[in-house]
Amino acid sequence: MKRIQLSSIASAIMLLCGASAWALPQGGVVTAGSASVGTAAGATTITQTTARTAINWQSFNIGAGEAVRFVQPTSSSVALNRVVGPDASSIFGTLSANGRVFLVNPGGILFAPGASVNVGGLVASTLDITDSDFMAGRHLFSGAANGSVTNQGAITTTADGGYVALIGGRVVNEGVITARLGTVALVAGTAVTLDIAGDNLVNVVVDQGALNGLVRNGNLIMADGGRVIMTAQGAGALLSTVVNNTGVIQAQTIDQSSGSIKLLGDMQSGTVNVSGTLDASGRGTNQSGGRIVVTAHHTGLFGANIDASGDAGGGTVLLGGGFQGKDLTVANASASYMSAEAVVRADAVSQGNGGTVVLWSNDSTRGYGTITARGGAAGGSGGQIETSGHWLDVSGLNANASAPKGAAGNWLLDPADVTIGAGTTNGAFIANVFVPDSGTSVATVDSGALRIALEAGGGTNVTITTTNGGASGSGFGDITVASALTWT
């Protein structure tokens, strides 16, 4: 027994020593462009002499207390690092570059707690890119997407307008990502195109979805004056994908550069769940709010805090679709849900017009929370609120598009059939929030919620329209008043 125990201890010591000895990138071979690799104690320096270079590595890891630095000709230079060995990449130390770094590893990539990444731009992907596409500036990534990309450290772009893109079948942020005036993209798919525009903002196209793709933010993403994109597309109609935000996503206005936040799930079988914060506000003097879009087959706000307010004007928040479902740039959800604790604001704070908030779906829409698009305290009109779906329940919803020093805004409700009555639903006892109540085909509007909207803060105009057709409801376009509605 003693010999076995000693042998086990010796093996463990060898493994620990081996992990330490092989922590830095190993086996680098330049396959395109030109670069040299130098290693000293605890540090590796890659000196790049062409605008683009590609290096194949047997492994790419950075241990705690160790550093990898890229010295590149300009801030727009790009180094592609492709891991061809079998192991995932683990980054515990420091990765820095004056330009941009791509790290590709089909086995997976982890930025561990304590990891520090400071680069002009970063792409971390389990999908591969060919040398020919890379050298030609075509950012076409594809692969099986079996590995995951996880950030638990701190990733920061060193200059305004940089980008961070995490791409794989499963992409998770549990750390902090910062890209001021730039782009942060978390993408699940098996074929993805990154289009880096002249302003350095990145457009993302998922050309092919992933099997049960997942994108999740559980901590903090900041791209003030820029954009944040989280998207997961499925590989087929029966394969679900999920986009979750339980943390904070911030893309506030800087000077006159407003921010944009997009959470996009698969429109056939995907779900977007928001229980954290989405902040595209503009709180500085004369700033306006930005734009927030959240949509998927099922779009859910579970205690979410969403803000596109601005000092000089409210922004735009589109949940499950655009105004009246007619915005061709925003896909329409099949079902949308807003819990009683959820709050969505697109207010003008000081002076200016309220913004636009839409809660939409083609089939079933439930809204029980608070939506405001108020005009400024010193002047400006109220904004536009819409809560619509062929089947609609907004019992207890608090909608406010008032304006203390200007014209009242409007709350539009546009179901197939509707009953105005004394609503009792608040979303607390619903078995499935994405389907209509069993045994009913008529939308419910709480007369108390209408009265509050008509009175609060100087009042909000209310418009109720119906259509004579739809996926749910009888399709007659009836409006039934079942409870007295009075206001002052």
XYZ file of N, CA and C in Angstrom, residues 226-480:
765
model
N -21.524 52.404 -27.660
C -21.361 51.356 -28.666
C -22.543 50.415 -28.667
N -22.259 49.126 -28.871
C -23.348 48.163 -28.971
C -22.981 46.852 -28.302
N -24.011 46.199 -27.776
C -23.889 44.860 -27.214
C -24.866 43.960 -27.951
N -24.364 42.820 -28.412
C -25.188 41.852 -29.128
C -25.041 40.497 -28.453
N -26.162 39.906 -28.051
C -26.178 38.527 -27.585
C -27.170 37.768 -28.459
N -26.697 36.717 -29.124
C -27.577 35.999 -30.036
C -27.243 34.515 -30.055
N -28.287 33.702 -30.106
C -28.149 32.252 -30.236
C -29.184 31.773 -31.233
N -28.720 31.131 -32.288
C -29.614 30.617 -33.320
C -29.550 29.096 -33.325
N -30.703 28.452 -33.548
C -30.792 27.009 -33.469
C -30.440 26.312 -34.768
N -30.166 25.008 -34.644
C -29.815 24.204 -35.810
C -31.041 23.612 -36.488
N -32.220 23.762 -35.887
C -33.444 23.236 -36.470
C -34.640 23.679 -35.663
N -35.828 23.503 -36.229
C -37.043 24.010 -35.596
C -37.333 23.338 -34.261
N -36.851 22.112 -34.058
C -37.149 21.382 -32.832
C -36.028 21.464 -31.808
N -34.986 22.211 -32.107
C -33.833 22.299 -31.216
C -33.796 23.689 -30.594
N -33.988 23.742 -29.285
C -34.152 25.025 -28.614
C -32.816 25.706 -28.383
N -32.854 27.031 -28.336
C -31.707 27.841 -27.955
C -32.158 28.810 -26.874
N -31.190 29.273 -26.078
C -31.519 30.158 -24.963
C -30.532 31.308 -24.919
N -31.062 32.525 -24.743
C -30.262 33.704 -24.435
C -30.729 34.209 -23.081
N -29.823 34.239 -22.099
C -30.171 34.644 -20.739
C -29.346 35.840 -20.308
N -29.994 36.817 -19.698
C -29.262 37.888 -19.017
C -29.751 37.988 -17.587
N -28.892 37.596 -16.657
C -29.178 37.761 -15.238
C -28.300 38.840 -14.627
N -27.392 39.388 -15.409
C -26.474 40.411 -14.924
C -26.843 41.785 -15.435
N -25.814 42.600 -15.691
C -25.996 43.976 -16.150
C -25.361 44.133 -17.525
N -26.134 44.652 -18.467
C -25.621 45.029 -19.782
C -25.820 46.530 -19.926
N -24.725 47.234 -20.126
C -24.770 48.698 -20.157
C -24.184 49.219 -21.459
N -24.978 50.035 -22.161
C -24.509 50.732 -23.363
C -25.089 52.140 -23.314
N -24.637 52.897 -22.341
C -25.155 54.243 -22.137
C -24.639 55.202 -23.207
N -25.336 56.325 -23.340
C -24.921 57.354 -24.281
C -23.653 58.044 -23.786
N -22.684 58.238 -24.693
C -21.491 59.042 -24.408
C -21.509 60.226 -25.358
N -21.447 61.444 -24.795
C -21.595 62.645 -25.616
C -22.875 62.485 -26.447
N -22.751 62.401 -27.762
C -23.938 62.211 -28.596
C -23.954 60.839 -29.259
N -23.142 59.918 -28.762
C -23.120 58.553 -29.292
C -23.991 57.674 -28.408
N -25.191 57.365 -28.878
C -26.102 56.552 -28.086
C -25.741 55.082 -28.208
N -26.134 54.313 -27.208
C -25.813 52.898 -27.173
C -26.935 52.037 -27.724
N -26.587 50.791 -28.029
C -27.541 49.832 -28.577
C -27.328 48.483 -27.911
N -28.423 47.844 -27.508
C -28.380 46.513 -26.902
C -29.357 45.623 -27.656
N -28.865 44.463 -28.122
C -29.720 43.506 -28.815
C -29.554 42.126 -28.193
N -30.667 41.537 -27.764
C -30.712 40.157 -27.308
C -31.641 39.414 -28.255
N -31.060 38.527 -29.057
C -31.792 37.910 -30.157
C -31.725 36.395 -30.046
N -32.872 35.762 -29.892
C -32.937 34.314 -29.870
C -33.471 33.769 -31.178
N -33.478 32.456 -31.281
C -34.002 31.813 -32.479
C -35.513 32.058 -32.568
N -36.009 32.358 -33.762
C -37.416 32.708 -33.922
C -38.314 31.496 -34.118
N -37.738 30.289 -34.224
C -38.551 29.082 -34.345
C -38.709 28.356 -33.019
N -37.630 28.322 -32.220
C -37.699 27.552 -30.981
C -36.863 28.160 -29.864
N -36.423 29.389 -30.026
C -35.536 29.996 -29.040
C -36.281 30.784 -27.979
N -35.574 31.020 -26.871
C -36.107 31.803 -25.761
C -35.077 32.826 -25.327
N -35.540 34.059 -25.089
C -34.712 35.069 -24.442
C -35.320 35.350 -23.078
N -34.520 35.187 -22.027
C -34.952 35.473 -20.665
C -34.124 36.617 -20.114
N -34.790 37.661 -19.631
C -34.098 38.797 -19.033
C -34.602 38.967 -17.607
N -33.719 38.758 -16.650
C -34.053 39.016 -15.252
C -33.086 40.012 -14.635
N -32.125 40.469 -15.419
C -31.161 41.453 -14.950
C -31.478 42.834 -15.482
N -30.421 43.599 -15.794
C -30.548 44.996 -16.193
C -30.045 45.211 -17.611
N -30.816 45.940 -18.408
C -30.397 46.431 -19.717
C -30.457 47.950 -19.654
N -29.308 48.612 -19.821
C -29.223 50.057 -19.612
C -28.638 50.734 -20.843
N -29.502 51.408 -21.611
C -29.058 52.216 -22.751
C -29.497 53.659 -22.535
N -29.396 54.113 -21.305
C -29.858 55.453 -20.953
C -28.823 56.511 -21.330
N -29.293 57.755 -21.388
C -28.420 58.901 -21.619
C -28.671 59.937 -20.544
N -27.948 59.855 -19.455
C -28.230 60.681 -18.281
C -27.511 62.017 -18.301
N -26.525 62.194 -19.161
C -25.804 63.457 -19.222
C -26.637 64.557 -19.857
N -26.219 65.790 -19.647
C -26.937 66.939 -20.189
C -27.079 66.836 -21.706
N -28.314 67.013 -22.171
C -28.649 66.995 -23.603
C -28.449 65.635 -24.264
N -28.361 64.587 -23.480
C -28.240 63.249 -24.051
C -29.609 62.591 -24.181
N -29.763 61.774 -25.213
C -30.986 61.004 -25.422
C -30.726 59.529 -25.146
N -31.784 58.804 -24.896
C -31.661 57.377 -24.673
C -31.341 56.628 -25.948
N -30.836 55.419 -25.809
C -30.455 54.594 -26.946
C -31.555 53.640 -27.367
N -31.145 52.490 -27.870
C -32.083 51.533 -28.470
C -31.834 50.145 -27.880
N -32.919 49.487 -27.469
C -32.852 48.143 -26.909
C -33.842 47.260 -27.656
N -33.365 46.112 -28.139
C -34.220 45.154 -28.837
C -34.049 43.791 -28.183
N -35.158 43.187 -27.779
C -35.151 41.849 -27.193
C -36.228 41.041 -27.901
N -35.839 39.984 -28.596
C -36.853 39.188 -29.278
C -36.357 37.771 -29.533
N -37.303 36.852 -29.517
C -37.078 35.438 -29.826
C -38.453 34.813 -30.007
N -38.490 33.536 -30.312
C -39.769 32.820 -30.382
C -40.566 33.072 -29.108
N -39.909 32.913 -27.960
C -40.478 33.273 -26.666
C -39.602 34.344 -26.031
N -40.203 35.486 -25.701
C -39.479 36.616 -25.122
C -39.993 36.851 -23.715
N -39.110 36.737 -22.714
C -39.552 36.829 -21.332
C -38.776 37.835 -20.511
N -39.504 38.677 -19.785
C -38.915 39.612 -18.824
C -39.355 39.175 -17.439
N -38.417 38.684 -16.655
C -38.709 38.145 -15.340
C -38.050 39.034 -14.284
N -38.748 40.102 -13.884
C -38.169 41.045 -12.938
C -37.087 41.907 -13.546
N -37.074 42.053 -14.853
C -36.028 42.815 -15.540
C -36.155 44.309 -15.253
N -35.014 44.994 -15.344
C -34.961 46.455 -15.256
C -34.356 46.962 -16.563
N -35.175 47.577 -17.408
C -34.757 47.997 -18.745
C -34.933 49.503 -18.854
N -33.871 50.202 -19.265
C -33.905 51.666 -19.238
C -33.279 52.248 -20.500
N -34.080 52.993 -21.259
C -33.577 53.757 -22.403
C -33.991 55.220 -22.256
N -34.033 55.691 -21.018
C -34.377 57.084 -20.757
C -33.208 57.987 -21.117
N -33.520 59.278 -21.346
C -32.470 60.235 -21.659
C -32.817 61.609 -21.131
N -31.800 62.379 -20.807
C -32.014 63.727 -20.292
C -32.806 64.574 -21.283
N -32.521 64.436 -22.576
C -33.164 65.267 -23.595
C -34.158 64.497 -24.450
N -34.452 63.262 -24.097
C -35.416 62.494 -24.874
C -35.283 61.011 -24.616
N -36.411 60.322 -24.590
C -36.386 58.886 -24.388
C -35.960 58.148 -25.637
N -35.430 56.964 -25.451
C -34.998 56.131 -26.560
C -36.083 55.163 -26.987
N -35.662 54.006 -27.485
C -36.582 53.014 -28.037
C -36.317 51.659 -27.403
N -37.392 50.998 -26.950
C -37.303 49.646 -26.406
C -38.324 48.787 -27.140
N -37.849 47.786 -27.852
C -38.709 46.897 -28.624
C -38.585 45.490 -28.059
N -39.684 44.981 -27.526
C -39.704 43.693 -26.846
C -40.648 42.763 -27.595
N -40.094 41.805 -28.304
C -40.912 40.866 -29.057
C -41.361 41.357 -30.414
N -40.957 42.564 -30.805
C -41.326 43.091 -32.113
C -41.348 44.599 -32.117
N -41.530 45.176 -33.302
C -41.604 46.617 -33.447
C -43.036 47.112 -33.372
N -43.229 48.399 -33.606
C -44.543 49.018 -33.493
C -45.532 48.348 -34.436
N -46.643 47.858 -33.856
C -47.688 47.125 -34.573
C -47.149 45.911 -35.323
N -45.981 45.436 -34.917
C -45.392 44.265 -35.552
C -44.944 44.486 -36.972
N -44.755 45.749 -37.362
C -44.469 46.069 -38.764
C -43.037 46.522 -39.011
N -42.196 46.469 -37.997
C -40.797 46.864 -38.170
C -40.037 45.708 -38.815
N -39.643 45.871 -40.052
C -38.995 44.789 -40.792
C -37.605 44.475 -40.269
N -37.043 45.340 -39.426
C -35.713 45.091 -38.871
C -35.765 44.287 -37.579
N -36.980 44.035 -37.062
C -37.131 43.313 -35.797
C -38.097 42.154 -36.008
N -37.625 40.924 -35.795
C -38.482 39.753 -35.941
C -39.513 39.714 -34.818
N -40.716 39.239 -35.128
C -41.805 39.215 -34.160
C -41.815 37.915 -33.370
N -41.946 38.039 -32.061
C -42.040 36.881 -31.186
C -43.380 36.180 -31.380
N -43.408 34.893 -31.065
C -44.682 34.177 -31.011
C -45.404 34.456 -29.702
N -44.620 34.621 -28.617
C -45.210 34.922 -27.315
C -44.249 35.788 -26.520
N -44.814 36.752 -25.779
C -44.005 37.640 -24.942
C -44.620 37.732 -23.555
N -43.737 37.854 -22.558
C -44.188 37.885 -21.163
C -43.393 38.916 -20.389
N -44.108 39.699 -19.565
C -43.496 40.695 -18.682
C -44.066 40.499 -17.292
N -43.210 40.164 -16.330
C -43.674 39.896 -14.976
C -44.075 41.182 -14.269
N -44.774 41.040 -13.149
C -45.237 42.199 -12.385
C -44.083 43.014 -11.833
N -42.919 42.389 -11.622
C -41.773 43.102 -11.055
C -40.932 43.799 -12.117
N -41.173 43.516 -13.370
C -40.358 44.080 -14.447
C -40.696 45.556 -14.666
N -39.651 46.341 -14.989
C -39.811 47.777 -15.225
C -39.102 48.136 -16.524
N -39.805 48.844 -17.407
C -39.233 49.310 -18.672
C -39.475 50.811 -18.766
N -38.388 51.583 -18.997
C -38.517 53.038 -19.053
C -37.850 53.579 -20.320
N -38.530 54.556 -20.930
C -37.967 55.313 -22.052
C -38.401 56.769 -21.889
N -38.088 57.328 -20.733
C -38.533 58.667 -20.360
C -37.574 59.737 -20.856
N -38.120 60.935 -21.069
C -37.297 62.137 -21.159
C -37.189 62.685 -19.740
N -35.978 62.877 -19.255
C -35.804 63.231 -17.849
C -35.994 64.728 -17.626
N -35.230 65.557 -18.301
C -35.306 67.005 -18.092
C -36.262 67.663 -19.077
N -35.918 67.632 -20.342
C -36.748 68.264 -21.356
C -36.624 67.478 -22.650
N -37.779 67.216 -23.254
C -37.792 66.441 -24.484
C -38.956 65.477 -24.477
N -39.114 64.773 -25.566
C -40.234 63.855 -25.724
C -39.908 62.478 -25.163
N -40.937 61.841 -24.636
C -40.777 60.458 -24.230
C -40.486 59.569 -25.421
N -39.930 58.420 -25.163
C -39.536 57.515 -26.232
C -40.637 56.544 -26.613
N -40.226 55.383 -27.105
C -41.154 54.354 -27.578
C -40.860 53.039 -26.878
N -41.903 52.403 -26.356
C -41.783 51.068 -25.772
C -42.858 50.185 -26.392
N -42.446 49.048 -26.928
C -43.382 48.101 -27.530
C -43.205 46.741 -26.869
N -44.302 46.166 -26.388
C -44.346 44.779 -25.934
C -45.296 44.057 -26.880
N -44.744 43.201 -27.722
C -45.504 42.639 -28.847
C -45.276 41.143 -28.959
N -46.279 40.455 -29.473
C -46.093 39.102 -30.001
C -47.179 38.841 -31.024
N -46.946 37.866 -31.860
C -47.963 37.500 -32.844
C -49.126 36.756 -32.215
N -48.863 36.008 -31.137
C -49.890 35.135 -30.577
C -50.327 35.556 -29.179
N -49.443 35.394 -28.189
C -49.822 35.593 -26.791
C -48.894 36.599 -26.126
N -49.474 37.690 -25.590
C -48.701 38.709 -24.885
C -49.270 38.901 -23.488
N -48.400 38.787 -22.496
C -48.776 39.058 -21.108
C -47.902 40.185 -20.585
N -48.529 41.245 -20.051
C -47.775 42.355 -19.485
C -48.342 42.755 -18.147
N -47.544 42.580 -17.078
C -48.036 42.852 -15.729
C -47.174 43.860 -14.974
N -46.152 44.392 -15.602
C -45.199 45.242 -14.898
C -45.466 46.721 -15.092
N -44.380 47.499 -15.193
C -44.449 48.956 -15.325
C -43.736 49.390 -16.593
N -44.415 50.192 -17.412
C -43.836 50.741 -18.641
C -44.063 52.245 -18.635
N -42.989 53.027 -18.808
C -43.131 54.482 -18.856
C -42.392 55.050 -20.064
N -42.997 56.084 -20.643
C -42.386 56.842 -21.744
C -42.812 58.301 -21.571
N -42.445 58.875 -20.452
C -42.927 60.192 -20.048
C -42.144 61.325 -20.708
N -42.838 62.438 -20.905
C -42.186 63.641 -21.388
C -41.355 64.281 -20.296
N -40.466 65.206 -20.681
C -39.544 65.814 -19.737
C -40.237 66.664 -18.685
N -39.581 66.788 -17.530
C -40.148 67.560 -16.429
C -40.297 69.029 -16.781
N -39.422 69.556 -17.641
C -39.460 70.976 -17.998
C -40.110 71.228 -19.349
N -40.500 70.192 -20.058
C -41.131 70.370 -21.355
C -40.940 69.172 -22.247
N -41.886 68.981 -23.164
C -41.829 67.845 -24.065
C -43.075 66.997 -23.958
N -43.374 66.267 -25.005
C -44.574 65.440 -25.063
C -44.300 64.036 -24.550
N -45.379 63.362 -24.180
C -45.265 61.967 -23.810
C -44.973 61.104 -25.018
N -44.490 59.922 -24.771
C -44.081 59.043 -25.849
C -45.155 58.060 -26.266
N -44.705 56.923 -26.790
C -45.596 55.915 -27.356
C -45.361 54.583 -26.656
N -46.439 54.000 -26.117
C -46.394 52.669 -25.519
C -47.362 51.778 -26.282
N -46.913 50.583 -26.624
C -47.816 49.608 -27.231
C -47.675 48.273 -26.531
N -48.809 47.674 -26.170
C -48.842 46.305 -25.658
C -49.863 45.556 -26.503
N -49.395 44.676 -27.360
C -50.300 44.050 -28.324
C -49.954 42.589 -28.542
N -50.970 41.845 -28.909
C -50.862 40.452 -29.288
C -52.253 39.984 -29.635
N -52.367 38.958 -30.434
C -53.711 38.471 -30.770
C -54.458 38.076 -29.503
N -53.749 37.445 -28.562
C -54.295 37.242 -27.212
C -53.465 38.083 -26.265
N -54.134 38.888 -25.445
C -53.442 39.891 -24.643
C -54.003 39.914 -23.233
N -53.115 39.929 -22.243
C -53.516 40.125 -20.850
C -52.598 41.170 -20.239
N -53.149 42.330 -19.923
C -52.378 43.399 -19.281
C -53.055 43.812 -17.979
N -53.645 42.837 -17.285
C -54.281 43.111 -16.005
C -53.234 43.574 -15.002
N -53.414 44.776 -14.480
C -52.481 45.302 -13.491
C -51.280 46.003 -14.069
N -51.144 46.058 -15.393
C -50.017 46.771 -15.996
C -50.094 48.261 -15.667
N -48.957 48.849 -15.334
C -48.864 50.289 -15.078
C -48.190 50.936 -16.278
N -48.973 51.627 -17.115
C -48.451 52.293 -18.310
C -48.583 53.799 -18.134
N -47.494 54.524 -18.417
C -47.502 55.970 -18.198
C -46.711 56.653 -19.308
N -47.420 57.384 -20.166
C -46.784 58.190 -21.212
C -47.223 59.642 -21.063
N -47.330 60.076 -19.820
C -47.791 61.432 -19.533
C -46.682 62.447 -19.770
N -47.072 63.724 -19.721
C -46.112 64.814 -19.911
C -46.553 65.995 -19.048
N -45.827 66.312 -17.982
C -46.260 67.397 -17.084
C -46.292 68.764 -17.741
N -45.487 68.981 -18.781
C -45.430 70.293 -19.437
C -45.647 70.189 -20.950
N -46.360 69.140 -21.381
C -46.571 68.969 -22.809
C -47.752 68.075 -23.094
N -47.896 67.686 -24.345
C -49.013 66.849 -24.771
C -48.836 65.421 -24.272
N -49.948 64.822 -23.869
C -49.906 63.445 -23.391
C -49.522 62.493 -24.512
N -48.823 61.445 -24.140
C -48.496 60.398 -25.093
C -49.621 59.399 -25.223
N -49.334 58.244 -25.823
C -50.387 57.287 -26.150
C -50.007 55.879 -25.730
N -50.996 55.153 -25.199
C -50.865 53.722 -24.915
C -51.801 52.992 -25.873
N -51.239 52.197 -26.756
C -51.996 51.457 -27.755
C -52.098 49.996 -27.354
N -53.331 49.463 -27.394
C -53.583 48.044 -27.183
C -54.279 47.522 -28.426
N -53.772 46.436 -28.993
C -54.254 46.002 -30.304
C -54.385 44.483 -30.359
N -55.331 43.905 -29.606
C -55.550 42.458 -29.668
C -56.576 42.096 -30.740
N -56.945 40.814 -30.802
C -57.973 40.383 -31.736
C -59.364 40.647 -31.166
N -59.605 40.200 -29.944
C -60.847 40.461 -29.220
C -60.463 40.887 -27.813
N -61.269 41.751 -27.185
C -60.867 42.267 -25.885
C -62.080 42.495 -25.000
N -61.886 42.192 -23.716
C -62.858 42.526 -22.686
C -62.214 43.478 -21.704
N -62.860 44.619 -21.475
C -62.398 45.567 -20.469
C -63.150 45.249 -19.191
N -62.420 44.776 -18.179
C -63.069 44.359 -16.946
C -62.173 44.566 -15.761
N -62.609 44.017 -14.631
C -61.832 44.106 -13.395
C -60.828 42.970 -13.396
N -59.617 43.243 -13.812
C -58.596 42.210 -13.952
C -58.077 41.724 -12.622
N -57.754 40.430 -12.553
C -57.202 39.858 -11.327
C -55.856 39.199 -11.557
N -55.474 38.996 -12.786
C -54.219 38.310 -13.080
C -53.034 39.217 -12.799
N -51.984 38.669 -12.178
C -50.749 39.434 -12.011
C -49.523 38.624 -12.389
N -49.754 37.465 -12.998
C -48.637 36.661 -13.453
C -48.063 35.730 -12.418
N -48.601 35.719 -11.194
C -47.994 34.941 -10.122
C -48.382 33.467 -10.173
N -49.506 33.131 -10.789
C -49.999 31.757 -10.741
C -50.302 31.241 -12.141
N -49.350 31.421 -13.036
C -49.525 31.003 -14.420
C -48.630 29.798 -14.683
N -49.231 28.717 -15.157
C -48.456 27.499 -15.386
C -47.460 27.681 -16.518
N -47.886 28.292 -17.598
C -47.010 28.529 -18.747
C -47.233 29.957 -19.216
N -46.240 30.803 -18.988
C -46.416 32.233 -19.264
C -46.451 32.537 -20.755
N -46.099 31.577 -21.588
C -46.036 31.830 -23.022
C -47.236 31.281 -23.798
N -48.297 30.871 -23.093
C -49.514 30.424 -23.770
C -50.702 31.136 -23.145
N -51.800 31.326 -23.916
C -52.995 31.957 -23.355
C -53.597 31.117 -22.239
N -54.396 31.760 -21.394
C -55.085 31.031 -20.341
C -55.988 29.965 -20.945
N -56.061 28.824 -20.277
C -56.891 27.733 -20.753
C -58.365 28.136 -20.722
N -59.068 27.819 -21.793
C -60.502 28.059 -21.829
C -60.915 29.456 -22.217
N -59.968 30.315 -22.561
C -60.331 31.670 -22.962
C -59.639 32.031 -24.262
N -60.335 32.765 -25.095
C -59.754 33.214 -26.356
C -59.850 34.724 -26.501
N -60.227 35.411 -25.412
C -60.445 36.849 -25.457
C -59.409 37.551 -24.599
N -58.843 38.615 -25.103
C -57.870 39.399 -24.351
C -58.535 40.105 -23.183
N -57.740 40.345 -22.131
C -58.244 40.995 -20.928
C -57.481 42.279 -20.678
N -58.227 43.375 -20.509
C -57.633 44.659 -20.155
C -58.276 45.119 -18.862
N -57.470 45.400 -17.865
C -57.955 45.793 -16.547
C -58.448 47.239 -16.590
N -59.709 47.450 -16.232
C -60.250 48.807 -16.228
C -59.516 49.691 -15.234
N -59.038 49.100 -14.141
C -58.271 49.877 -13.173
C -56.958 50.372 -13.750
N -56.298 49.521 -14.551
C -55.043 49.938 -15.188
C -55.294 51.059 -16.187
N -56.412 50.984 -16.903
C -56.752 52.061 -17.835
C -57.009 53.367 -17.090
N -57.727 53.289 -15.976
C -58.018 54.497 -15.204
C -56.740 55.138 -14.695
N -55.814 54.319 -14.180
C -54.545 54.865 -13.677
C -53.777 55.546 -14.804
N -53.742 54.920 -15.957
C -53.026 55.511 -17.093
C -53.656 56.830 -17.515
N -54.974 56.894 -17.509
C -55.664 58.107 -17.935
C -55.474 59.260 -16.958
N -55.186 58.945 -15.690
C -55.102 59.979 -14.660
C -53.683 60.359 -14.270
N -52.771 59.395 -14.234
C -51.456 59.611 -13.619
C -50.637 60.648 -14.367
N -50.030 61.569 -13.617
C -49.079 62.525 -14.169
C -49.632 63.422 -15.244
N -50.923 63.700 -15.201
C -51.534 64.514 -16.244
C -52.213 63.693 -17.313
N -52.027 62.379 -17.248
C -52.785 61.500 -18.115
C -52.054 61.008 -19.346
N -52.444 59.804 -19.765
C -51.957 59.176 -20.991
C -53.158 58.840 -21.857
N -53.113 59.203 -23.108
C -54.171 58.786 -24.022
C -54.128 57.271 -24.195
N -55.308 56.663 -24.274
C -55.398 55.215 -24.438
C -56.176 54.905 -25.710
N -55.594 54.065 -26.557
C -56.249 53.639 -27.792
C -56.360 52.124 -27.793
N -57.578 51.620 -27.941
C -57.800 50.179 -28.034
C -58.388 49.883 -29.404
N -57.690 49.088 -30.174
C -58.189 48.665 -31.479
C -58.184 47.148 -31.533
N -58.985 46.579 -32.390
C -59.009 45.131 -32.564
C -58.957 44.802 -34.046
N -58.573 43.559 -34.319
C -58.526 43.078 -35.698
C -59.455 41.891 -35.840
N -59.954 41.651 -37.019
C -60.908 40.558 -37.226
C -60.222 39.323 -37.769
N -59.119 38.968 -37.131
C -58.417 37.745 -37.514
C -57.186 37.602 -36.677
N -56.705 36.365 -36.455
C -55.501 36.180 -35.674
C -55.285 34.745 -35.318
N -54.094 34.459 -34.814
C -53.733 33.092 -34.456
C -54.520 32.619 -33.254
N -54.857 33.529 -32.322
C -55.658 33.200 -31.165
C -56.868 34.121 -31.163
N -57.860 33.816 -30.336
C -59.049 34.652 -30.277
C -60.048 34.238 -31.343
N -61.282 34.699 -31.138
C -62.339 34.313 -32.063
C -62.201 34.983 -33.408
N -61.482 36.129 -33.448
C -61.226 36.786 -34.715
C -62.313 37.741 -35.152
N -63.315 38.040 -34.261
C -64.386 38.947 -34.648
C -64.017 40.409 -34.440
N -62.961 40.695 -33.710
C -62.580 42.071 -33.449
C -63.501 42.761 -32.467
N -64.043 42.013 -31.491
C -64.992 42.567 -30.534
C -64.286 43.328 -29.422
N -64.929 44.412 -28.942
C -64.522 45.107 -27.724
C -65.703 45.054 -26.771
N -65.531 44.394 -25.619
C -66.591 44.242 -24.633
C -66.219 44.983 -23.367
